[in-house]
Amino acid sequence: MDIIVCIRRAPTTDARIKPGSDGKTYDPAGVNYDISEYDKFAIEAAIQLKEKHSGQVTIISMGPSAATKEIRTAIAMGCDAAHLLVDDAQHDSWSTAQVLAAKIKELPHDIVLFGWNSVDNQSSATGQMVAELLDLPSVSVAVSLEVEDGKAKVERLAAGGNRERYDITLPAVITCQKGLNKPRSANMKGIMMAKKTAVPETPANAPEDGVAVAGMTPPPPRPEGKIVGKGAEAVGDLVKLLREEAKVI
Amino acid sequence: MSNDVLVFVEFAEGKATKAGLQALGAAHTLAGQLGGSAIALAIGDGLEGEAGNLGKAGAGKVLLAGGDAVANYSPDGYASILAQQAEATGAAAVLASATPMGKDFVARAAAKAKCGLASDCTELKVEGGKAQAVRPVYAGKALVTVSAPGTLWATLRPNVFAEASSDNATTPEAVTVSFGPGDLKAVVAEIVAGVKGKLDVAEAEIVVSGGRGLKDPAGEGKQNWENLQALAEVLGAATGASRAVVDAGWRPHGEQVGQTGKTVSPKLYIACAISGAIQHLAGMSGSKVIVAINKDENAPIFKVADYGIVGMVEDVVPALTSALKEALG
Ligand SMILES: Cc1cc2nc3c(=O)[nH]c(=O)nc-3n(C[C@H](O)[C@H](O)[C@H](O)COP(=O)(O)OP(=O)(O)OC[C@H]3O[C@@H](n4cnc5c(N)ncnc54)[C@H](O)[C@@H]3O)c2cc1C
Ligand SMILES: Nc1ncnc2c1ncn2[C@@H]1O[C@H](COP(=O)(O)O)[C@@H](O)[C@H]1O
């Protein structure tokens, strides 16, 4: 089975983000990076499929050369090959999807896995856009995935905790959510292997963004809060404030 | 391009959802600013009788797509219909709700239309005659304003935009669905583990969330979680949870609030025994009013809380439930 996983290098979730001097992108000072959280579920799903059906897992990432670090982490977990499409700028999901789709087209693929949402750009769009560009079925926010005989049974998380089941024919695009599996950590052998695996870099030639950022601002500060009181005696005052001051109940 | 705004209005069990009516309200306002009207698109059978209600909620025109091909939800099927209507109406903006359904198919539809997508927006405005959208990124640590060279495609965060009311009299117009059920790539085969009608934490107006301080529901925390449920019930609230609680297997991950869970923006968020880690704050600091109950007066959650009570959840939560029962009669 040929399995492709698209992973994104993103600021860690504890990063402090503030607008940079261009007023459009964040100030990278002091920001650390990691594989975007949900992409780890996609990597784990890919490795489990390989273990069950044999085959090869290929990572594709668009980002700066520094993303080699995140790619090597994925290889150390158990992926086999990688392609880094180099671009130093931030792009929207439409531009990114076009770059990824063009690369995927060149490679054999039975299943293409994504995170359901990136922790930085948060579009939850890239996977579905790639599916559309490649004319493939897509199921997003997958929490269960079984593959047999060129078909996949996928469950996705819908509204109110409902799960919708889809039976689709491969090749297909699946975006992965927490709950699908428990991502493994890399072992020593994997880390050694990752050091030896080549990560070819080619220019991404990203097309123009579909939605362009005109400006970035910090969120409006929340007004100073107050401690209503201590213990159960304070609930009367709280209810009064919620009714009369905040008017939310 | 026209000055009209096309909006997909989500339906569930034959009724427009609240998020769908909010998106229609946003479309009505934006269309007003652009000098056009809101065109509502509903997909599903037997919705003709609802068209009048969409007119009252701001639609200047109602398009209905029905038939076998849409008997069950399909991301590629719904995307085809929306992309087709975007082209047919020449709308300046295409809107939908950022619900599990909207997040699933609208990106496909935008790609069909060769457009980008502004996801999960919290504000729409008009600048130099063109629609712009504001959306939180980095889990709300920053806001970006975005614009598109052509049609602006955007999904809207539930509970942020107000419903509209208008006296538009609308007659539904059926649109042709250009594909059959056999052409679809992925169709819902079954609703598996469904708790029908359960309020999604991301769409609820009031959310009551529990953290690690509530302790193991299978052990000494049993009463605490029952108390939390009772509080949620008296408020008609959905329940949420911190990641610590979800990782411990105490609550399902669909309830996790935070940077790697759901982003919520209810009018009232009550955090019980949650410390307020940066990843948790990222998911809930867009709430209108935040209440925190925590035994530690230095817990970071109090920095974002409008109202805090320093105390034990064991005492405060049941007392609050009783006080609310009395107040809400
Ligand atoms: C990559 C990554 C992503 C993450 N994403 C998320 C996310 O999406 N959402 C999320 O929530 N977290 C997320 N986290 C985890 C986050 O950093 C915190 O660990 C988590 O939010 C803590 O949960 P908590 O507040 O329930 O537990 P704790 O931090 O343990 O806090 C428990 C609180 O309860 C109080 N308490 C204890 N007993 C009582 C009592 N009897 N009465 C009253 N108060 C009491 C304590 O004072 C304390 O403040 C993420 C972390 C990482 C690394
Ligand atoms: N630059 C990128 N390179 C590779 N994959 C990406 C990139 N950006 C986004 N993705 C994939 O698309 C998913 C959804 O991203 P988004 O649409 O930004 O929420 C991510 O979880 C990744 O799997």
XYZ file of C-alpha atoms and ligand atoms in Angstrom:
654
model
C 0.000 0.000 0.000
C 1.254 3.466 -0.833
C 0.392 5.811 1.996
C 1.029 9.552 1.962
C 0.909 11.770 5.041
C 0.898 15.573 4.777
C 2.420 17.169 7.836
C 2.812 20.773 8.854
C 5.491 22.409 10.967
C 3.655 24.704 13.377
C 4.410 26.779 16.491
C 4.041 24.685 19.664
C 0.700 25.117 21.415
C 2.308 26.911 24.374
C 3.948 29.529 22.096
C 3.229 33.199 22.795
C 2.065 34.654 19.491
C 2.202 38.369 18.773
C 1.959 40.280 15.499
C 5.354 41.048 13.913
C 6.623 44.307 12.446
C 4.930 43.714 9.068
C 1.553 43.671 10.847
C 0.535 40.587 8.861
C 2.486 37.646 10.262
C 3.586 36.725 13.786
C 6.902 37.658 15.344
C 8.951 34.424 15.295
C 11.213 35.466 18.183
C 11.187 32.814 20.917
C 8.729 30.552 19.087
C 9.427 26.802 19.067
C 8.009 24.395 16.522
C 6.602 20.889 16.404
C 4.574 18.680 14.070
C 1.069 20.182 14.150
C -0.765 18.170 16.840
C -3.336 16.284 14.702
C -0.791 15.321 12.052
C 0.632 12.941 14.656
C -2.623 10.946 14.502
C -2.253 10.843 10.702
C 1.329 9.578 11.000
C 0.310 6.892 13.483
C -2.609 5.813 11.263
C -0.222 5.548 8.305
C 2.276 3.414 10.194
C -0.476 1.122 11.464
C -1.776 0.664 7.897
C 1.744 -0.187 6.741
C 2.172 -2.677 9.576
C -1.089 -4.382 8.656
C -1.007 -4.277 4.857
C 2.717 -3.705 4.177
C 3.803 -0.910 1.881
C 5.440 2.455 2.210
C 4.679 5.695 4.067
C 5.785 8.930 2.415
C 5.732 12.291 4.189
C 5.028 15.499 2.272
C 5.461 18.880 3.879
C 5.535 22.420 2.566
C 7.526 24.792 4.717
C 10.949 26.271 5.388
C 14.109 24.113 5.251
C 13.967 24.006 9.054
C 10.947 21.685 8.724
C 13.455 18.879 8.049
C 13.517 18.513 11.836
C 9.780 17.728 12.068
C 10.041 15.447 9.027
C 12.849 13.484 10.686
C 10.705 13.097 13.786
C 8.011 11.513 11.582
C 10.541 9.206 9.920
C 11.823 8.187 13.339
C 8.248 7.165 14.272
C 8.250 4.753 11.317
C 7.716 6.607 8.026
C 9.917 5.643 5.070
C 10.473 8.594 2.752
C 9.830 12.326 2.622
C 9.575 15.316 0.330
C 10.007 18.867 1.588
C 8.541 21.524 -0.680
C 10.437 24.581 0.397
C 8.672 27.872 0.976
C 9.527 30.339 3.716
C 6.278 32.309 3.589
C 2.951 31.555 5.298
C 0.287 30.462 2.833
C -3.415 29.862 3.079
C -4.984 26.447 2.684
C -5.874 26.966 -1.006
C -2.327 27.804 -2.021
C -0.961 24.998 0.179
C -3.470 22.473 -1.189
C -2.424 23.200 -4.766
C 1.255 22.612 -3.957
C 0.516 19.394 -2.057
C -1.893 18.064 -4.691
C 0.652 18.614 -7.478
C 3.265 16.585 -5.556
C 0.818 13.811 -4.600
C -0.137 13.447 -8.278
C 3.471 12.522 -9.070
C 3.544 9.760 -6.452
C 1.669 6.469 -6.168
C -1.055 6.857 -3.513
C -3.736 4.534 -2.159
C -4.558 6.724 0.788
C -3.608 10.307 1.661
C -3.754 11.313 5.327
C -3.944 14.775 6.911
C -4.553 16.291 10.314
C -8.149 17.532 10.546
C -6.973 21.026 11.506
C -3.627 22.769 11.839
C -2.939 24.289 15.262
C -1.744 27.575 13.744
C -3.687 28.325 10.567
C -6.752 26.400 11.760
C -8.499 26.222 8.422
C -9.555 22.578 8.588
C -9.620 22.898 4.820
C -6.364 21.697 3.269
C -7.204 17.966 3.133
C -10.633 18.475 1.577
C -9.193 20.920 -0.972
C -6.522 18.399 -1.960
C -9.239 15.745 -2.313
C -11.178 18.039 -4.630
C -8.084 18.848 -6.710
C -7.307 15.121 -7.074
C -10.997 14.214 -7.563
C -10.881 11.753 -4.649
C -13.423 10.914 -1.950
C -12.737 12.607 1.386
C -13.793 11.967 4.935
C -12.736 14.559 7.493
C -12.337 14.378 11.272
C -11.890 10.594 11.260
C -11.944 8.814 14.616
C -11.967 5.274 13.239
C -10.437 3.815 10.074
C -10.379 0.276 8.674
C -8.946 -0.605 5.288
C -9.614 -3.882 3.466
C -9.477 -4.873 -0.242
C -9.152 -1.369 -1.626
C -12.015 -0.054 0.481
C -12.124 1.953 3.672
C -14.692 2.082 6.460
C -14.311 5.444 8.157
C -16.137 7.043 11.060
C -16.090 10.781 11.461
C -17.113 12.909 14.402
C -20.197 14.922 13.460
C -22.314 17.351 15.506
C -23.156 16.558 19.103
C -20.735 13.658 19.349
C -22.542 11.669 16.623
C -20.363 9.444 14.503
C -21.087 9.142 10.795
C -19.865 6.031 8.977
C -18.691 6.189 5.365
C -17.752 3.257 3.119
C -15.448 4.544 0.419
C -13.247 3.218 -2.351
C -9.531 3.947 -2.341
C -7.648 6.056 -3.235
C -9.115 8.513 -0.757
C -8.260 11.435 1.497
C -8.817 11.090 5.244
C -8.242 13.844 7.817
C -7.455 12.559 11.295
C -8.753 13.542 14.728
C -7.731 12.651 18.249
C -9.344 9.374 19.254
C -8.267 7.611 16.048
C -5.189 6.139 17.745
C -2.390 6.881 20.217
C 0.636 8.276 18.369
C 3.808 6.359 19.285
C 7.077 7.977 20.200
C 10.208 7.259 18.211
C 12.589 4.559 19.421
C 16.388 4.574 19.166
C 16.411 2.508 15.983
C 13.974 4.907 14.355
C 16.003 7.936 15.343
C 19.164 6.379 13.834
C 17.220 5.502 10.676
C 15.842 9.037 10.388
C 19.358 10.468 10.463
C 20.280 8.358 7.440
C 17.130 8.975 5.397
C 17.446 11.634 2.711
C 14.889 14.437 2.756
C 14.932 15.895 -0.755
C 14.063 19.592 -0.898
C 12.455 21.178 -3.950
C 11.034 24.690 -4.299
C 7.285 24.758 -3.632
C 6.479 27.496 -6.165
C 3.354 28.225 -4.152
C 0.600 29.986 -6.113
C -1.132 33.107 -4.818
C -3.237 32.751 -1.658
C -6.984 32.356 -2.091
C -7.578 34.548 0.948
C -4.850 37.097 1.608
C -4.045 38.467 5.061
C -4.572 42.229 5.161
C -3.575 42.567 8.806
C -2.921 40.728 12.082
C -3.848 42.076 15.503
C -3.740 40.720 19.039
C -7.177 39.679 20.339
C -9.028 42.382 22.285
C -8.025 42.149 25.967
C -10.635 40.763 28.332
C -11.913 43.250 30.905
C -10.475 42.844 34.419
C -12.407 40.171 36.259
C -13.301 39.963 39.924
C -13.369 37.365 42.653
C -16.963 37.306 43.839
C -16.177 35.549 47.078
C -15.076 32.385 48.810
C -16.895 29.060 49.034
C -20.561 28.191 48.772
C -21.638 31.459 50.453
C -20.601 33.344 47.300
C -23.085 31.670 44.944
C -25.932 34.070 45.778
C -23.848 37.051 44.729
C -22.672 35.233 41.619
C -26.207 34.441 40.456
C -27.201 38.070 41.054
C -24.235 39.335 38.997
C -24.941 36.906 36.160
C -28.546 38.105 36.035
C -28.258 41.804 36.667
C -24.775 42.818 35.551
C -23.775 40.295 32.869
C -27.401 39.529 31.888
C -26.537 36.067 30.613
C -29.113 34.011 32.522
C -20.079 39.685 -9.637
C -23.383 40.675 -7.981
C -23.782 42.358 -4.582
C -25.662 39.362 -3.239
C -24.502 37.012 -0.512
C -25.143 33.280 -0.873
C -25.524 31.456 2.436
C -25.828 27.735 3.057
C -28.377 27.282 5.848
C -27.873 24.026 7.713
C -30.957 21.966 8.564
C -31.326 19.165 11.084
C -34.484 17.089 11.348
C -36.403 19.387 9.030
C -35.607 22.637 10.869
C -32.950 25.269 10.239
C -30.300 24.945 12.951
C -29.442 27.844 15.207
C -25.991 28.099 13.623
C -27.686 28.111 10.211
C -30.000 30.993 11.186
C -27.009 32.891 12.597
C -25.173 32.484 9.272
C -28.304 33.743 7.511
C -28.373 36.729 9.885
C -24.744 37.491 9.018
C -25.511 37.168 5.302
C -28.460 39.548 5.662
C -26.258 42.179 7.348
C -23.355 41.782 4.913
C -25.667 41.880 1.882
C -27.192 45.076 3.281
C -23.747 46.665 3.466
C -22.924 45.550 -0.071
C -26.273 46.727 -1.453
C -27.526 43.265 -2.372
C -29.640 40.594 -0.755
C -29.117 37.330 1.093
C -29.802 34.192 -0.921
C -30.364 31.185 1.325
C -29.552 27.701 0.053
C -31.048 24.708 1.848
C -30.316 21.120 0.912
C -32.646 18.225 1.672
C -36.140 16.957 0.921
C -39.393 18.353 2.275
C -38.068 21.793 3.200
C -40.498 23.823 1.022
C -42.617 24.677 4.031
C -39.610 26.198 5.777
C -38.851 28.764 3.065
C -41.162 31.331 4.623
C -39.297 31.092 7.904
C -36.011 31.747 6.109
C -37.560 34.894 4.636
C -38.471 36.033 8.144
C -34.889 35.346 9.203
C -33.363 37.571 6.526
C -33.365 35.672 3.223
C -34.356 37.708 0.160
C -34.490 34.524 -1.882
C -34.557 30.838 -0.985
C -33.021 28.077 -3.096
C -33.904 24.464 -2.361
C -31.995 21.414 -3.549
C -33.708 18.084 -2.969
C -34.054 14.613 -4.411
C -32.443 11.189 -4.108
C -28.919 12.480 -4.562
C -29.128 14.438 -1.297
C -31.191 11.954 0.710
C -28.054 11.385 2.774
C -25.288 13.863 3.493
C -22.289 13.677 1.186
C -19.353 16.117 1.272
C -18.755 16.016 -2.486
C -22.483 16.176 -3.280
C -23.152 19.161 -1.035
C -19.961 20.823 -2.327
C -21.137 20.462 -5.937
C -24.470 22.123 -5.197
C -22.948 25.016 -3.266
C -20.228 25.646 -5.875
C -22.810 25.553 -8.656
C -25.061 28.064 -6.904
C -22.080 30.294 -6.128
C -21.417 30.483 -9.826
C -25.063 30.785 -10.867
C -25.773 33.635 -8.421
C -22.425 35.392 -8.973
C -22.452 36.114 -5.233
C -19.881 38.515 -3.770
C -19.577 36.260 -0.734
C -20.499 32.669 0.077
C -21.167 31.902 3.735
C -21.870 28.791 5.818
C -21.604 27.774 9.467
C -18.307 26.468 10.846
C -20.073 23.390 12.216
C -18.856 19.812 11.737
C -20.861 19.751 8.483
C -19.785 23.167 7.226
C -16.143 22.526 8.072
C -16.354 19.281 6.129
C -17.808 20.250 2.751
C -17.386 24.016 2.289
C -13.616 23.704 1.741
C -14.343 21.226 -1.073
C -16.895 23.626 -2.535
C -14.453 26.556 -2.401
C -11.819 24.428 -4.150
C -14.357 23.572 -6.872
C -14.858 27.294 -7.345
C -11.034 27.785 -7.401
C -11.271 30.000 -4.324
C -9.677 30.068 -0.883
C -11.693 29.806 2.318
C -11.703 31.976 5.441
C -12.584 29.402 8.124
C -14.308 29.924 11.450
C -14.707 33.708 11.098
C -15.881 35.909 13.957
C -16.534 39.157 12.060
C -17.507 40.255 8.556
C -17.102 43.758 7.193
C -16.958 45.756 3.986
C -13.824 47.687 3.075
C -13.657 49.682 -0.158
C -16.798 47.969 -1.420
C -15.380 44.474 -0.814
C -16.248 41.893 1.800
C -13.584 41.079 4.384
C -13.533 38.514 7.173
C -11.838 38.438 10.554
C -10.757 35.080 11.921
C -8.853 33.898 14.983
C -5.621 31.999 14.306
C -3.141 30.322 16.673
C -6.159 29.332 18.765
C -7.248 32.899 19.305
C -3.813 34.255 20.201
C -4.102 36.526 17.149
C -6.782 37.744 14.738
C -6.270 38.153 11.012
C -8.345 40.174 8.571
C -8.520 38.511 5.176
C -9.847 39.381 1.760
C -10.192 37.535 -1.526
C -9.484 38.712 -5.082
C -12.950 37.488 -6.194
C -15.774 35.921 -4.224
C -15.063 35.717 -0.484
C -15.817 32.248 0.877
C -16.177 32.088 4.646
C -17.464 29.770 7.365
C -18.751 31.468 10.508
C -18.182 30.476 14.107
C -21.458 29.524 15.823
C -22.831 31.856 18.527
C -20.932 34.901 17.279
C -23.345 36.331 14.697
C -26.894 37.389 15.572
C -29.993 36.033 13.888
C -31.871 38.581 11.800
C -35.534 39.281 11.386
C -37.089 40.700 8.248
C -40.458 40.830 6.542
C -39.223 39.296 3.306
C -41.890 37.142 1.717
C -40.092 34.343 -0.077
C -41.247 31.545 -2.319
C -38.771 28.700 -2.561
C -37.087 28.147 -5.883
C -36.025 24.598 -6.655
C -32.508 24.248 -8.039
C -31.493 21.437 -10.334
C -29.179 18.854 -8.847
C -26.927 17.840 -11.699
C -25.826 14.478 -10.345
C -27.385 11.258 -9.146
C -26.777 9.187 -6.028
C -24.436 6.916 -8.020
C -22.060 9.797 -8.776
C -21.192 10.441 -5.139
C -17.787 9.526 -3.755
C -18.512 9.524 -0.017
C -22.007 9.300 1.478
C -23.058 8.814 5.095
C -23.894 5.139 5.379
C -24.950 5.172 9.012
C -25.040 7.343 12.107
C -23.075 5.116 14.440
C -22.801 5.966 18.113
C -25.270 8.792 18.145
C -26.627 10.542 21.169
C -29.450 12.110 19.179
C -30.167 15.713 19.928
C -27.207 16.122 22.265
C -26.000 19.695 22.234
C -22.505 20.088 20.775
C -20.192 21.964 23.102
C -19.025 24.161 20.202
C -22.567 25.330 19.464
C -24.026 25.617 22.953
C -25.009 28.989 24.406
C -23.875 27.929 27.857
C -21.024 25.536 28.609
C -20.163 23.976 31.957
C -16.679 22.445 31.912
C -14.916 20.180 34.337
C -11.191 19.775 34.994
C -8.868 17.377 36.775
C -9.876 18.795 40.152
C -13.220 16.981 39.807
C -11.334 13.709 40.236
C -11.964 10.247 38.778
C -15.683 9.716 38.032
C -15.144 5.975 38.548
C -13.827 6.683 42.035
C -13.874 9.536 44.492
C -15.028 12.047 41.849
C -18.347 10.306 41.088
C -20.472 12.805 43.020
C -18.558 15.788 41.560
C -19.380 14.789 37.978
C -23.019 14.189 38.890
C -23.070 17.663 40.426
C -21.549 19.120 37.270
C -24.210 17.396 35.157
C -26.945 18.783 37.409
C -25.521 22.293 37.028
C -25.452 21.885 33.235
C -29.053 20.648 33.259
C -30.457 23.556 35.213
C -28.778 25.946 32.755
C -29.609 23.926 29.620
C -25.863 23.855 29.036
C -23.563 21.511 27.162
C -20.736 19.909 29.113
C -17.083 20.467 28.266
C -13.807 19.209 29.674
C -10.115 19.994 29.921
C -7.613 17.819 28.117
C -6.371 16.364 31.395
C -9.848 14.932 31.917
C -10.158 13.641 28.348
C -6.689 12.071 28.392
C -7.578 10.314 31.629
C -10.576 8.825 29.807
C -13.024 10.508 32.191
C -14.909 12.295 29.389
C -15.182 11.715 25.590
C -12.752 13.715 23.444
C -15.645 15.386 21.617
C -16.040 17.453 24.800
C -12.455 18.697 25.005
C -12.211 22.472 24.951
C -8.950 24.096 23.955
C -6.331 24.532 21.303
C -6.390 20.846 20.404
C -10.059 20.426 21.220
C -13.088 22.529 20.404
C -13.130 26.289 20.283
C -16.195 27.578 22.059
C -17.744 31.025 22.246
C -20.851 30.665 24.406
C -22.485 33.569 26.234
C -21.563 31.870 29.516
C -18.661 29.495 30.235
C -18.310 27.997 33.703
C -14.906 26.400 34.378
C -14.950 24.072 37.374
C -11.615 22.911 38.800
C -9.744 23.831 35.630
C -6.365 25.526 36.120
C -6.469 27.609 32.925
C -3.443 26.372 30.945
C -2.675 28.431 27.834
C -4.035 25.667 25.576
C -7.326 25.602 27.473
C -7.672 29.402 27.475
C -7.097 29.386 23.735
C -10.307 27.432 23.249
C -12.623 29.392 25.519
C -11.389 32.946 25.965
C -13.783 34.065 23.213
C -16.695 33.344 25.580
C -18.819 36.368 26.440
C -18.802 35.797 30.198
C -16.452 33.424 32.030
C -17.038 32.081 35.528
C -14.300 30.118 37.311
C -14.583 27.958 40.389
C -11.209 26.863 41.739
C -9.732 26.196 45.168
C -6.490 27.954 44.254
C -6.832 31.736 44.184
C -3.678 31.954 42.075
C -4.957 29.649 39.324
C -4.420 31.305 35.905
C -8.106 30.754 35.024
C -8.945 33.704 37.319
C -6.971 36.009 34.995
C -9.572 35.542 32.245
C -12.624 34.977 34.444
C -15.164 37.785 34.738
C -16.425 36.257 37.975
C -14.500 33.887 40.195
C -15.318 31.905 43.276
C -12.409 30.592 45.302
C -13.609 27.342 46.797
C -14.045 23.612 46.566
C -16.153 22.284 43.702
C -17.643 19.803 46.161
C -19.407 22.681 47.944
C -19.713 25.447 45.366
C -21.155 23.509 42.416
C -24.191 22.032 44.223
C -24.819 25.350 45.991
C -24.744 27.149 42.645
C -27.183 24.637 41.149
C -29.652 25.198 44.005
C -29.313 28.975 43.787
C -29.884 28.883 40.022
C -32.895 26.584 40.398
C -34.417 29.097 42.725
C -33.529 32.123 40.584
C -34.651 30.600 37.302
C -37.802 29.273 38.928
C 0.186 19.949 22.601
C -0.733 20.217 23.762
C -2.062 20.504 23.496
C -2.951 20.732 24.560
N -4.270 21.013 24.267
C -5.143 21.215 25.283
C -6.524 21.508 25.039
O -6.981 21.546 23.893
N -7.344 21.706 26.103
C -6.917 21.654 27.393
O -7.728 21.846 28.307
N -5.622 21.389 27.648
C -4.726 21.163 26.638
N -3.432 20.847 26.939
C -3.093 20.536 28.334
C -2.872 21.737 29.220
O -1.533 22.156 29.088
C -3.171 21.366 30.694
O -2.351 20.287 31.078
C -4.632 20.984 30.963
O -5.496 21.964 30.436
C -4.853 20.884 32.471
O -6.152 20.426 32.754
P -6.860 20.823 34.145
O -6.929 22.284 34.258
O -8.117 20.053 34.187
O -5.893 20.142 35.216
P -4.863 20.810 36.223
O -3.929 21.707 35.535
O -4.328 19.686 37.001
O -5.766 21.719 37.140
C -6.703 21.257 38.057
C -7.227 22.492 38.778
O -8.259 22.110 39.654
C -8.126 22.803 40.875
N -8.734 21.944 41.902
C -8.301 20.740 42.334
N -9.166 20.222 43.223
C -10.172 21.108 43.357
C -11.369 21.141 44.106
N -11.711 20.129 44.904
N -12.159 22.235 44.010
C -11.822 23.267 43.215
N -10.707 23.279 42.459
C -9.898 22.211 42.533
C -6.652 23.010 41.070
O -6.409 24.147 41.870
C -6.184 23.221 39.621
O -6.197 24.590 39.282
C -2.507 20.654 25.897
C -1.159 20.406 26.157
C -0.276 20.188 25.109
C 1.162 19.919 25.423
N 2.398 23.363 4.753
C 1.840 22.144 4.854
N 2.536 21.042 4.474
C 1.978 19.797 4.551
N 0.749 19.585 5.033
C 0.020 20.646 5.446
C 0.526 21.971 5.377
N -0.422 22.807 5.850
C -1.463 22.042 6.212
N -1.207 20.737 5.968
C -2.081 19.576 6.243
O -3.424 19.995 6.256
C -4.026 19.787 7.536
C -5.077 20.808 7.835
O -4.533 22.110 7.854
P -5.461 23.409 7.860
O -6.305 23.346 6.645
O -4.519 24.559 7.890
O -6.260 23.330 9.130
C -2.841 19.756 8.489
O -3.152 19.077 9.671
C -1.801 19.013 7.633
O -2.053 17.619 7.616
